[in-house]
PDB file of C-alpha atoms and ligand atoms in Angstrom:
ATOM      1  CA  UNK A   1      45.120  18.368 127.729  1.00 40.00           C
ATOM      2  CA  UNK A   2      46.568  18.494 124.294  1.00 48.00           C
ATOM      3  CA  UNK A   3      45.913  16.611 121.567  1.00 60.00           C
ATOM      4  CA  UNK A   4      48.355  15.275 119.490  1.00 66.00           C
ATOM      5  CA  UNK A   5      49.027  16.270 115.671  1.00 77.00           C
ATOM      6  CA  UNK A   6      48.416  13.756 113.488  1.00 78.00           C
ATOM      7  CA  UNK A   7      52.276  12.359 112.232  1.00 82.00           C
ATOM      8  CA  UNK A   8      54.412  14.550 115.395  1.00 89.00           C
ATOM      9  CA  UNK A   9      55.790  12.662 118.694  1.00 93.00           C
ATOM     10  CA  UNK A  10      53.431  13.939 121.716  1.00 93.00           C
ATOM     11  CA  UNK A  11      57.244  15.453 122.611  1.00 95.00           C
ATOM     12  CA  UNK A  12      57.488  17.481 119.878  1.00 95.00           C
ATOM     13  CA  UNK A  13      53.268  18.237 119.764  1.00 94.00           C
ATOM     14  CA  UNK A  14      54.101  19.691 123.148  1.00 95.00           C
ATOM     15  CA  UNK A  15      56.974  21.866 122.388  1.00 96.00           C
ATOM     16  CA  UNK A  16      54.186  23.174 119.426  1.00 95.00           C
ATOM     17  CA  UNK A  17      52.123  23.976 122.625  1.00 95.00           C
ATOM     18  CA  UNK A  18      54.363  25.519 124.373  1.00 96.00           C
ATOM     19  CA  UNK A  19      55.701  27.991 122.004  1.00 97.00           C
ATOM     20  CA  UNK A  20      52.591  28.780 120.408  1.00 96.00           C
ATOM     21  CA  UNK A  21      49.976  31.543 122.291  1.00 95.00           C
ATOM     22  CA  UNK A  22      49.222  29.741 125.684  1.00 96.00           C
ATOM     23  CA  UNK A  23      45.839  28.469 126.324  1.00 97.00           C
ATOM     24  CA  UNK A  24      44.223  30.806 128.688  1.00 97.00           C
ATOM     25  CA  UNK A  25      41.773  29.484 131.926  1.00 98.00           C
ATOM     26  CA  UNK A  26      38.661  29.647 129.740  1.00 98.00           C
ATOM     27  CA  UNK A  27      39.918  27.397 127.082  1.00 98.00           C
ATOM     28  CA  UNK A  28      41.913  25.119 129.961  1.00 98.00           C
ATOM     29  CA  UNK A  29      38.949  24.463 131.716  1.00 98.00           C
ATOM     30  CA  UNK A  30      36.825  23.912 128.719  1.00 98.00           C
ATOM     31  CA  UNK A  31      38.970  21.168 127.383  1.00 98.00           C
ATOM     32  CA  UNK A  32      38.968  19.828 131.034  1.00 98.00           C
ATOM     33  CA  UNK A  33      35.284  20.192 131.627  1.00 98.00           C
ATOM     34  CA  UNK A  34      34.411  18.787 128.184  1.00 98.00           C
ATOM     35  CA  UNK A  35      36.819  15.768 128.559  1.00 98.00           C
ATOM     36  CA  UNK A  36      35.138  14.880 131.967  1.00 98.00           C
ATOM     37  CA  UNK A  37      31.628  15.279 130.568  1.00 98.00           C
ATOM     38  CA  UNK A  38      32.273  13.808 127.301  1.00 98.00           C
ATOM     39  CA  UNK A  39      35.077  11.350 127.336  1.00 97.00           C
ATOM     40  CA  UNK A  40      34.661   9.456 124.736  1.00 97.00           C
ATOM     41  CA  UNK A  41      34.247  12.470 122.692  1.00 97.00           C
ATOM     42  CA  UNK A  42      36.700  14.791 123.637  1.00 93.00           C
ATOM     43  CA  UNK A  43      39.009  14.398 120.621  1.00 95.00           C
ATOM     44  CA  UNK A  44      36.721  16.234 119.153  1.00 97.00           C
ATOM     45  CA  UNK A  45      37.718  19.593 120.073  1.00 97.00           C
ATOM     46  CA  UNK A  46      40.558  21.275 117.917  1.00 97.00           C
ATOM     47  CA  UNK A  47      43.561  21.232 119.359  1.00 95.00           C
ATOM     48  CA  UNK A  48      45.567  24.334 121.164  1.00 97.00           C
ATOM     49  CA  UNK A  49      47.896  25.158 118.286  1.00 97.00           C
ATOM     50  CA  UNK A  50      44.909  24.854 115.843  1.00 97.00           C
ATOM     51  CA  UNK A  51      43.431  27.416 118.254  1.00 98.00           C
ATOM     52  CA  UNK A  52      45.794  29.697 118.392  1.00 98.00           C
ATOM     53  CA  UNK A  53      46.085  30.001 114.571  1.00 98.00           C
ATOM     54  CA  UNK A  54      42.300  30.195 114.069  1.00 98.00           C
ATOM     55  CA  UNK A  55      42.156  32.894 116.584  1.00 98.00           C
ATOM     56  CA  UNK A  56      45.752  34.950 114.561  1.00 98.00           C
ATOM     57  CA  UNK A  57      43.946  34.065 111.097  1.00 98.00           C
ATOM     58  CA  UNK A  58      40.742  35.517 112.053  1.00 98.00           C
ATOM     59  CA  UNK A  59      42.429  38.482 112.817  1.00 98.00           C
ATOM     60  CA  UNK A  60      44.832  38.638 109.951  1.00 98.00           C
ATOM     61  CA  UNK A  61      42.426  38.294 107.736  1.00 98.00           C
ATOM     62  CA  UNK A  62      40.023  41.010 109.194  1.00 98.00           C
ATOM     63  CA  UNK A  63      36.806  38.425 109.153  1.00 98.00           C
ATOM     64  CA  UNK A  64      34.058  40.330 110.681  1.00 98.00           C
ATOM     65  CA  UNK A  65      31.380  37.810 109.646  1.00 98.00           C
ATOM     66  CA  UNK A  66      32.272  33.678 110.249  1.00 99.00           C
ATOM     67  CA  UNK A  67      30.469  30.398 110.214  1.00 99.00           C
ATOM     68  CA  UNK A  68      31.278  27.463 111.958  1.00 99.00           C
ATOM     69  CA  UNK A  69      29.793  24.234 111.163  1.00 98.00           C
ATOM     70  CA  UNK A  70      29.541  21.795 113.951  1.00 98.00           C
ATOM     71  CA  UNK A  71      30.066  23.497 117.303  1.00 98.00           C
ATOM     72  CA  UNK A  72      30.596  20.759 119.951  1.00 98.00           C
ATOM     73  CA  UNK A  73      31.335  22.423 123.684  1.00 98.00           C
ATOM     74  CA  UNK A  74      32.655  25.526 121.865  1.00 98.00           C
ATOM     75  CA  UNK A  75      36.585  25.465 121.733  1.00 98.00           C
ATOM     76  CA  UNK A  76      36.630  26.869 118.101  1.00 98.00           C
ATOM     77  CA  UNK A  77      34.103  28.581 118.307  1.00 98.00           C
ATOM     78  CA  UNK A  78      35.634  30.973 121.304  1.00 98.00           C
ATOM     79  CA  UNK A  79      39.071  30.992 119.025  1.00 98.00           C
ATOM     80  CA  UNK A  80      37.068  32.709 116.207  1.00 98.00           C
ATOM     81  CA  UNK A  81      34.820  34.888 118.403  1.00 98.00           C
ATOM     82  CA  UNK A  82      38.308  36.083 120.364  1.00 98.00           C
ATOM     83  CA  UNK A  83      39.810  37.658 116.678  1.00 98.00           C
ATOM     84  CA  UNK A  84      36.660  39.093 115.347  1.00 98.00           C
ATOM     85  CA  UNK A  85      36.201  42.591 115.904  1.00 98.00           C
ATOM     86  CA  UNK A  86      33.931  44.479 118.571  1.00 97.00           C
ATOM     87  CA  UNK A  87      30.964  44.554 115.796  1.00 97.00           C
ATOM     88  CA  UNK A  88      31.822  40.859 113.969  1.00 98.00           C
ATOM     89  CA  UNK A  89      29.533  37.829 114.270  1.00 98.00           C
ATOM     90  CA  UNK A  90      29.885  34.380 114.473  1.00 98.00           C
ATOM     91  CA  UNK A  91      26.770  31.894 113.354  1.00 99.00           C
ATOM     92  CA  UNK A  92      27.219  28.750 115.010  1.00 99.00           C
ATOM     93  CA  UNK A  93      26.263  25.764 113.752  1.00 99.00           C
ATOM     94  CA  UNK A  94      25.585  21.840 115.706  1.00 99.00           C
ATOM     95  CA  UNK A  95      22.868  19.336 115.941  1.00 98.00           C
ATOM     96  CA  UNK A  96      23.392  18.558 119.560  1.00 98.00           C
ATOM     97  CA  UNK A  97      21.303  20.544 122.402  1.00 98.00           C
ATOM     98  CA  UNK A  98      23.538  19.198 125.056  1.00 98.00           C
ATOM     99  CA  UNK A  99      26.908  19.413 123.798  1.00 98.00           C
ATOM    100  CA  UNK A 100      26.273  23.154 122.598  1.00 98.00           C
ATOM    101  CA  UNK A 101      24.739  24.035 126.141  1.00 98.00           C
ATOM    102  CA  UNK A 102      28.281  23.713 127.542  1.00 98.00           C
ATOM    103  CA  UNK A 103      29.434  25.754 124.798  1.00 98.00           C
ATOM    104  CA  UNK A 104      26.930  28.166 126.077  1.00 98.00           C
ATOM    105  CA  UNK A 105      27.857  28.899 129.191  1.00 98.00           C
ATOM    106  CA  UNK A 106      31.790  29.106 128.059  1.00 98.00           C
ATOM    107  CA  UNK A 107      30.833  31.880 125.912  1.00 98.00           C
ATOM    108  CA  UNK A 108      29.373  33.495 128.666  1.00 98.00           C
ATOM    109  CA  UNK A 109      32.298  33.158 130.874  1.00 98.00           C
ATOM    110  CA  UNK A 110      34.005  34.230 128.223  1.00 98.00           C
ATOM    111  CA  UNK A 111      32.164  37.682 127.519  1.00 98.00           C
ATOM    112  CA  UNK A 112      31.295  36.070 123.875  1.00 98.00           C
ATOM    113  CA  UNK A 113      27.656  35.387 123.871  1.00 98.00           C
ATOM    114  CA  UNK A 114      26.569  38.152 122.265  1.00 98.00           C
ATOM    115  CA  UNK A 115      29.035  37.524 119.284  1.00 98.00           C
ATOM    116  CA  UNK A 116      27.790  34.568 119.009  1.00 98.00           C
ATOM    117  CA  UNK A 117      24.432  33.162 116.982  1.00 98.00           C
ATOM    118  CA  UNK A 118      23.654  29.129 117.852  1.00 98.00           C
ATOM    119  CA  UNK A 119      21.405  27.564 115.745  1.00 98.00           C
ATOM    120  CA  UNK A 120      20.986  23.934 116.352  1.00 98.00           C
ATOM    121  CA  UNK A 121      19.532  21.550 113.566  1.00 98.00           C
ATOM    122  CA  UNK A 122      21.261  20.017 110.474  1.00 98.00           C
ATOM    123  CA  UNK A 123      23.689  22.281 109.540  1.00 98.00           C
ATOM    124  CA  UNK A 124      22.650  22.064 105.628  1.00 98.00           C
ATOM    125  CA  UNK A 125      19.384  22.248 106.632  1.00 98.00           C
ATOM    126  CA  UNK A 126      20.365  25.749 108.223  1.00 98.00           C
ATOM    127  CA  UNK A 127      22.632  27.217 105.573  1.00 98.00           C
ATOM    128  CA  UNK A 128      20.066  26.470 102.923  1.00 98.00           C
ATOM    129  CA  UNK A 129      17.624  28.701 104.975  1.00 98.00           C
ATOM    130  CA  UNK A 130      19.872  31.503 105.223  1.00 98.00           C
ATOM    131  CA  UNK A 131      18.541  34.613 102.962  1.00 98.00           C
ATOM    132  CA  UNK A 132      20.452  34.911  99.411  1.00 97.00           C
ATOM    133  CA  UNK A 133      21.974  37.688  99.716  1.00 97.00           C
ATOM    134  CA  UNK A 134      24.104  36.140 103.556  1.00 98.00           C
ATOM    135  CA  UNK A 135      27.925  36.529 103.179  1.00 98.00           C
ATOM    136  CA  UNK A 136      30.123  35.483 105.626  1.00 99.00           C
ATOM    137  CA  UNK A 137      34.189  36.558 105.406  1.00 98.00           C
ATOM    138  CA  UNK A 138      35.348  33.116 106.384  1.00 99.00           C
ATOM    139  CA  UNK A 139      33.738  29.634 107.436  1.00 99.00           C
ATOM    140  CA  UNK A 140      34.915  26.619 109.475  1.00 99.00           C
ATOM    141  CA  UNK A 141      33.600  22.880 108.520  1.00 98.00           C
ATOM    142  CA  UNK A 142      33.826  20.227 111.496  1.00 98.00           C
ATOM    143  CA  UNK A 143      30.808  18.979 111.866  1.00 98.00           C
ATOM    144  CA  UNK A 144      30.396  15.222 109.870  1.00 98.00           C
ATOM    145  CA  UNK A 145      32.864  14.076 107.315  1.00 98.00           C
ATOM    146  CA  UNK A 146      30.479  12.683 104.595  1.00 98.00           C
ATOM    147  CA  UNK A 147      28.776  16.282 104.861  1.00 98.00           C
ATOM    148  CA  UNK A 148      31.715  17.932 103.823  1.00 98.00           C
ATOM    149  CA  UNK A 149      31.074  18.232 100.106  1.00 98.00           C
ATOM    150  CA  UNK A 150      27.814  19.637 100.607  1.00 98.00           C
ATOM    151  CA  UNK A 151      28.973  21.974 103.146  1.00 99.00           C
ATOM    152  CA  UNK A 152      31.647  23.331 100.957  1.00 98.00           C
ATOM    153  CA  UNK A 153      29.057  23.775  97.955  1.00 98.00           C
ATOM    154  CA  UNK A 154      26.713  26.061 100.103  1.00 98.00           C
ATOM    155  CA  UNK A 155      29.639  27.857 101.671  1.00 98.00           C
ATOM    156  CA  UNK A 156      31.506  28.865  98.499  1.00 98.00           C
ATOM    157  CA  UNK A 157      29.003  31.285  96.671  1.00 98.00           C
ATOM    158  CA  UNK A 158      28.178  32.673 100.194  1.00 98.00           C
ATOM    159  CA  UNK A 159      31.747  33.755 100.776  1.00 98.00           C
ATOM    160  CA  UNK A 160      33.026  37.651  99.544  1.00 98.00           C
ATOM    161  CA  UNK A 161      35.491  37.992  97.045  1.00 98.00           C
ATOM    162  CA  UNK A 162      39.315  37.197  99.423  1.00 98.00           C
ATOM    163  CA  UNK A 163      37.533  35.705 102.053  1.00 98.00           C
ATOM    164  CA  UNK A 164      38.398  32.393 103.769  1.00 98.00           C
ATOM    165  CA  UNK A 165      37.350  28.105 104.077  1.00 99.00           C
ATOM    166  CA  UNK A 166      39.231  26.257 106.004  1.00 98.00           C
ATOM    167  CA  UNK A 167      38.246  22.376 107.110  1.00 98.00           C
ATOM    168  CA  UNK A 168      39.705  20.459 109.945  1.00 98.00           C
ATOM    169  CA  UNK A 169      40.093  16.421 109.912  1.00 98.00           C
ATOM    170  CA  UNK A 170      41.582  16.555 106.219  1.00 98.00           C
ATOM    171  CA  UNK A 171      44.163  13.835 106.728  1.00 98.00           C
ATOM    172  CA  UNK A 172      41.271  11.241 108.757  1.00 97.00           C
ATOM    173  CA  UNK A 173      44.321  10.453 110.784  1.00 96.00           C
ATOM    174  CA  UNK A 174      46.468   9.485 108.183  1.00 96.00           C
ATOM    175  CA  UNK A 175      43.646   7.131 106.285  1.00 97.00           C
ATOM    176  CA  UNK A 176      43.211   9.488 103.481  1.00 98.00           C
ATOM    177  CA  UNK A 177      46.370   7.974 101.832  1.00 97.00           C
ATOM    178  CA  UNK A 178      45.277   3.641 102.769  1.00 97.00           C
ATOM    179  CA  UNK A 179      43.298   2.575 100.306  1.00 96.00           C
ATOM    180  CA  UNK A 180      41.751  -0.087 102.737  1.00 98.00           C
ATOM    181  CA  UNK A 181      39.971   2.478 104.528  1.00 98.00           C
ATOM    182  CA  UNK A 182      36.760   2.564 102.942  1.00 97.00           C
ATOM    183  CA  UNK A 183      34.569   4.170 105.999  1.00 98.00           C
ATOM    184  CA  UNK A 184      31.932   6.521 105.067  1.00 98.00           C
ATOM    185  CA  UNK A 185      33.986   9.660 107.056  1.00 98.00           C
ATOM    186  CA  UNK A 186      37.137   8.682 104.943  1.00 98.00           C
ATOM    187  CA  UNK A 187      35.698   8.637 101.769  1.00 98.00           C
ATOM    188  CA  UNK A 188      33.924  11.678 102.531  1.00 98.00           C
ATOM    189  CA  UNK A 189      37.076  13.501 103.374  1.00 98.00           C
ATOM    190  CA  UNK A 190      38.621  12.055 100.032  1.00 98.00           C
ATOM    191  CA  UNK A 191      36.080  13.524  98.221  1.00 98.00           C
ATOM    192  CA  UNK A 192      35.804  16.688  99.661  1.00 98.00           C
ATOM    193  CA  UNK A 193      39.981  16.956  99.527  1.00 98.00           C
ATOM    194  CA  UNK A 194      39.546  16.169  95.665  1.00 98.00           C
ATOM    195  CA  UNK A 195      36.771  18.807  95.095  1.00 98.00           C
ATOM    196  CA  UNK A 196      38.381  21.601  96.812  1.00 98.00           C
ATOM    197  CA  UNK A 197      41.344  20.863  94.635  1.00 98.00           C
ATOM    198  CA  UNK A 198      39.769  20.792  91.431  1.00 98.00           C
ATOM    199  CA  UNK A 199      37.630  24.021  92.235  1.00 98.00           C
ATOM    200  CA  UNK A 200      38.896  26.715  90.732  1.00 98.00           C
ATOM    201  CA  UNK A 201      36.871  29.576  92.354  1.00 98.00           C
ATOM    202  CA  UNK A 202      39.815  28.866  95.150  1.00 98.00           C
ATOM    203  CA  UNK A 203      43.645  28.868  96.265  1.00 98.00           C
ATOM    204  CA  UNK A 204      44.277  26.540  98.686  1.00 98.00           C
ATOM    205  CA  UNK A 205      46.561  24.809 100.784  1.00 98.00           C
ATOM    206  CA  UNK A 206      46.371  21.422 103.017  1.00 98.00           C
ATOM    207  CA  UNK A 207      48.138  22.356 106.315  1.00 97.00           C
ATOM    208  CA  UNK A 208      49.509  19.393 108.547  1.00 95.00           C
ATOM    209  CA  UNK A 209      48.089  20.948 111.739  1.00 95.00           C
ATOM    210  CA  UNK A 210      46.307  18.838 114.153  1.00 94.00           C
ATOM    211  CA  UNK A 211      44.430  16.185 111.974  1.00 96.00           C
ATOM    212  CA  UNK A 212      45.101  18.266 108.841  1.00 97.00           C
ATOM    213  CA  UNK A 213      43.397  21.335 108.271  1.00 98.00           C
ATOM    214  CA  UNK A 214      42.670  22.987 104.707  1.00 98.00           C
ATOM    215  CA  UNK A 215      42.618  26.591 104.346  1.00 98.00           C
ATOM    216  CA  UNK A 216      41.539  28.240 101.156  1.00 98.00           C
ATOM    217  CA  UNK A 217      41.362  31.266  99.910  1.00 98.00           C
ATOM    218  CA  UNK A 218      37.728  32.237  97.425  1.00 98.00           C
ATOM    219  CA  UNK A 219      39.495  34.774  94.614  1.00 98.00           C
TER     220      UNK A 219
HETATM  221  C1  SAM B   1      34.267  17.517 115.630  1.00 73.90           C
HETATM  222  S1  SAM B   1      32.867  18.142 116.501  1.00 73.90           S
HETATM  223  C2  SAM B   1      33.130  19.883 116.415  1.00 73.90           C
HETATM  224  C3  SAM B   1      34.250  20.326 117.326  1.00 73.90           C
HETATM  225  C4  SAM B   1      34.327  21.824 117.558  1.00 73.90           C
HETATM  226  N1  SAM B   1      34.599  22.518 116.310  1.00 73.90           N
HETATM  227  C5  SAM B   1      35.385  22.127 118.589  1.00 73.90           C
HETATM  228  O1  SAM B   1      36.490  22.568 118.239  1.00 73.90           O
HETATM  229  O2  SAM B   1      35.108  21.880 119.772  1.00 73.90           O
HETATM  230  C6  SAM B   1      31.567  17.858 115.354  1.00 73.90           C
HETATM  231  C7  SAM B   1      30.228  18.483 115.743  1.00 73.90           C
HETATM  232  O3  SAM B   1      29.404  18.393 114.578  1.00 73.90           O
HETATM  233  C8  SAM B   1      28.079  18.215 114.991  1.00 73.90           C
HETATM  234  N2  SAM B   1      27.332  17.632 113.872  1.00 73.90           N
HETATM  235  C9  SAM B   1      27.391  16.373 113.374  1.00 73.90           C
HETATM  236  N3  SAM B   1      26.561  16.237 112.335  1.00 73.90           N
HETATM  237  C10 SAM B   1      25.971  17.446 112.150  1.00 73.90           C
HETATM  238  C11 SAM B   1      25.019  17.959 111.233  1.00 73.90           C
HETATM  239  N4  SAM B   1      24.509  17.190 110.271  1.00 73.90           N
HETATM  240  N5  SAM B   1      24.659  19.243 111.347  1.00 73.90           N
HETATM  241  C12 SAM B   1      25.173  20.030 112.312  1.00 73.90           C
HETATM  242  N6  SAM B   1      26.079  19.607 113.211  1.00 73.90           N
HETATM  243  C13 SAM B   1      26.466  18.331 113.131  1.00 73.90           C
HETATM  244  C14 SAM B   1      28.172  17.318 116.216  1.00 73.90           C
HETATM  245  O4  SAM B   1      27.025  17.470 117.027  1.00 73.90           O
HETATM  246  C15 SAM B   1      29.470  17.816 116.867  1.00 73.90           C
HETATM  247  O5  SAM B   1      29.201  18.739 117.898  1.00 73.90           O
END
């Protein structure tokens, strides 16, 4: 299963794939699993190359503390886990009992569980009941579109000094840039592309990975 980048032939998507860190049996049967359960929502999932650099920039980066926002069956959330160190943490975050309880048992399978903290509810909802002083080195958003804003303006002061935010779904397949898309998930990715670049607590850059995915950088 791979899912195309948004812009590339599937051709040249695959040769991505294929020279990028293979998907290993966990992840393979996740995505295979997830799209038999789910299949009307299996583009969901990141894709493999978005994976793979999730898993490199976790480790490059030296994150011992992440948040994801919006979970699904787990496929990012594993990436992450897999480049944290022994003692690092990962707080994920989903509304949906049944999508996450596949996620569950992946982790497991995947010797991840107890790296891993699920708490299910509105994500905002969460974060805003997460002590003051909680820092986290880096944080994922893909969980809904018109949240994104929001997410980003709990995340920020919660994030040390050189630590990470990156968002996937930044180019809305290419809608970002039509101005007849006026859906509530497009305008809320318009917005949120337009605060992160007029905030200047970051550095950031809007990568053309998968469905576009923003990385940036708190100074
Ligand atoms: C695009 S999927 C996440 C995909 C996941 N990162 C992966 O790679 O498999 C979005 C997820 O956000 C969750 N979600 C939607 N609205 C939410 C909210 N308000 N709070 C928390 N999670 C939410 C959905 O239940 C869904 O699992």
């Amino acid at each position: 299963m791979t899912r195309s980048s948004e812009g590339l032939s599937p051709e040249l998507h695959s040769y991505i794939v294929a020279h990028s860190e293979p998907v290993d049996p966990v992840l393979a049967d996740l995505a295979e699993e997830t799209a038999r359960l789910f299949p009307d929502h299996k583009g969901m999932q990141i894709g493999p190359e978005q994976g793979a650099f999730t898993t490199l920039l976790t480790q490059l980066s030296g994150a011992r503390s992440v948040v994801e926002i919006g979970t699904f069956t787990g496929y990012s959330s594993i990436c992450f886990a897999r480049g944290l160190p022994e003692d690092g943490t990962l707080l994920a975050l989903d509304i949906s009992e049944e999508w996450t309880s596949v996620a569950r048992r992946y982790w497991e399978r995947a010797g991840l569980s107890d790296k891993i903290d699920l708490r299910i509810g509105p994500a905002l909802d969460s974060l805003r009941a997460l002590p003051d002083d909680t820092r986290f080195d880096l944080a994922f958003l893909d969980a809904d579109k018109t949240g994104y804003v929001d997410y980003w303006e709990e995340l920020v002061p919660r994030i040390r000094p050189g630590g990470l935010l990156l968002a996937d779904n930044t180019l809305s397949h290419g809608r970002v840039i039509d101005p007849e898309q006026t859906a509530p998930s497009v305008r809320g990715i318009r917005d949120f592309n337009a605060r992160v670049t007029s905030d200047d607590r970051v550095t950031q850059v809007l990568l053309p990975i998968g469905d576009g995915l923003t990385l940036a950088r708190k100074h």
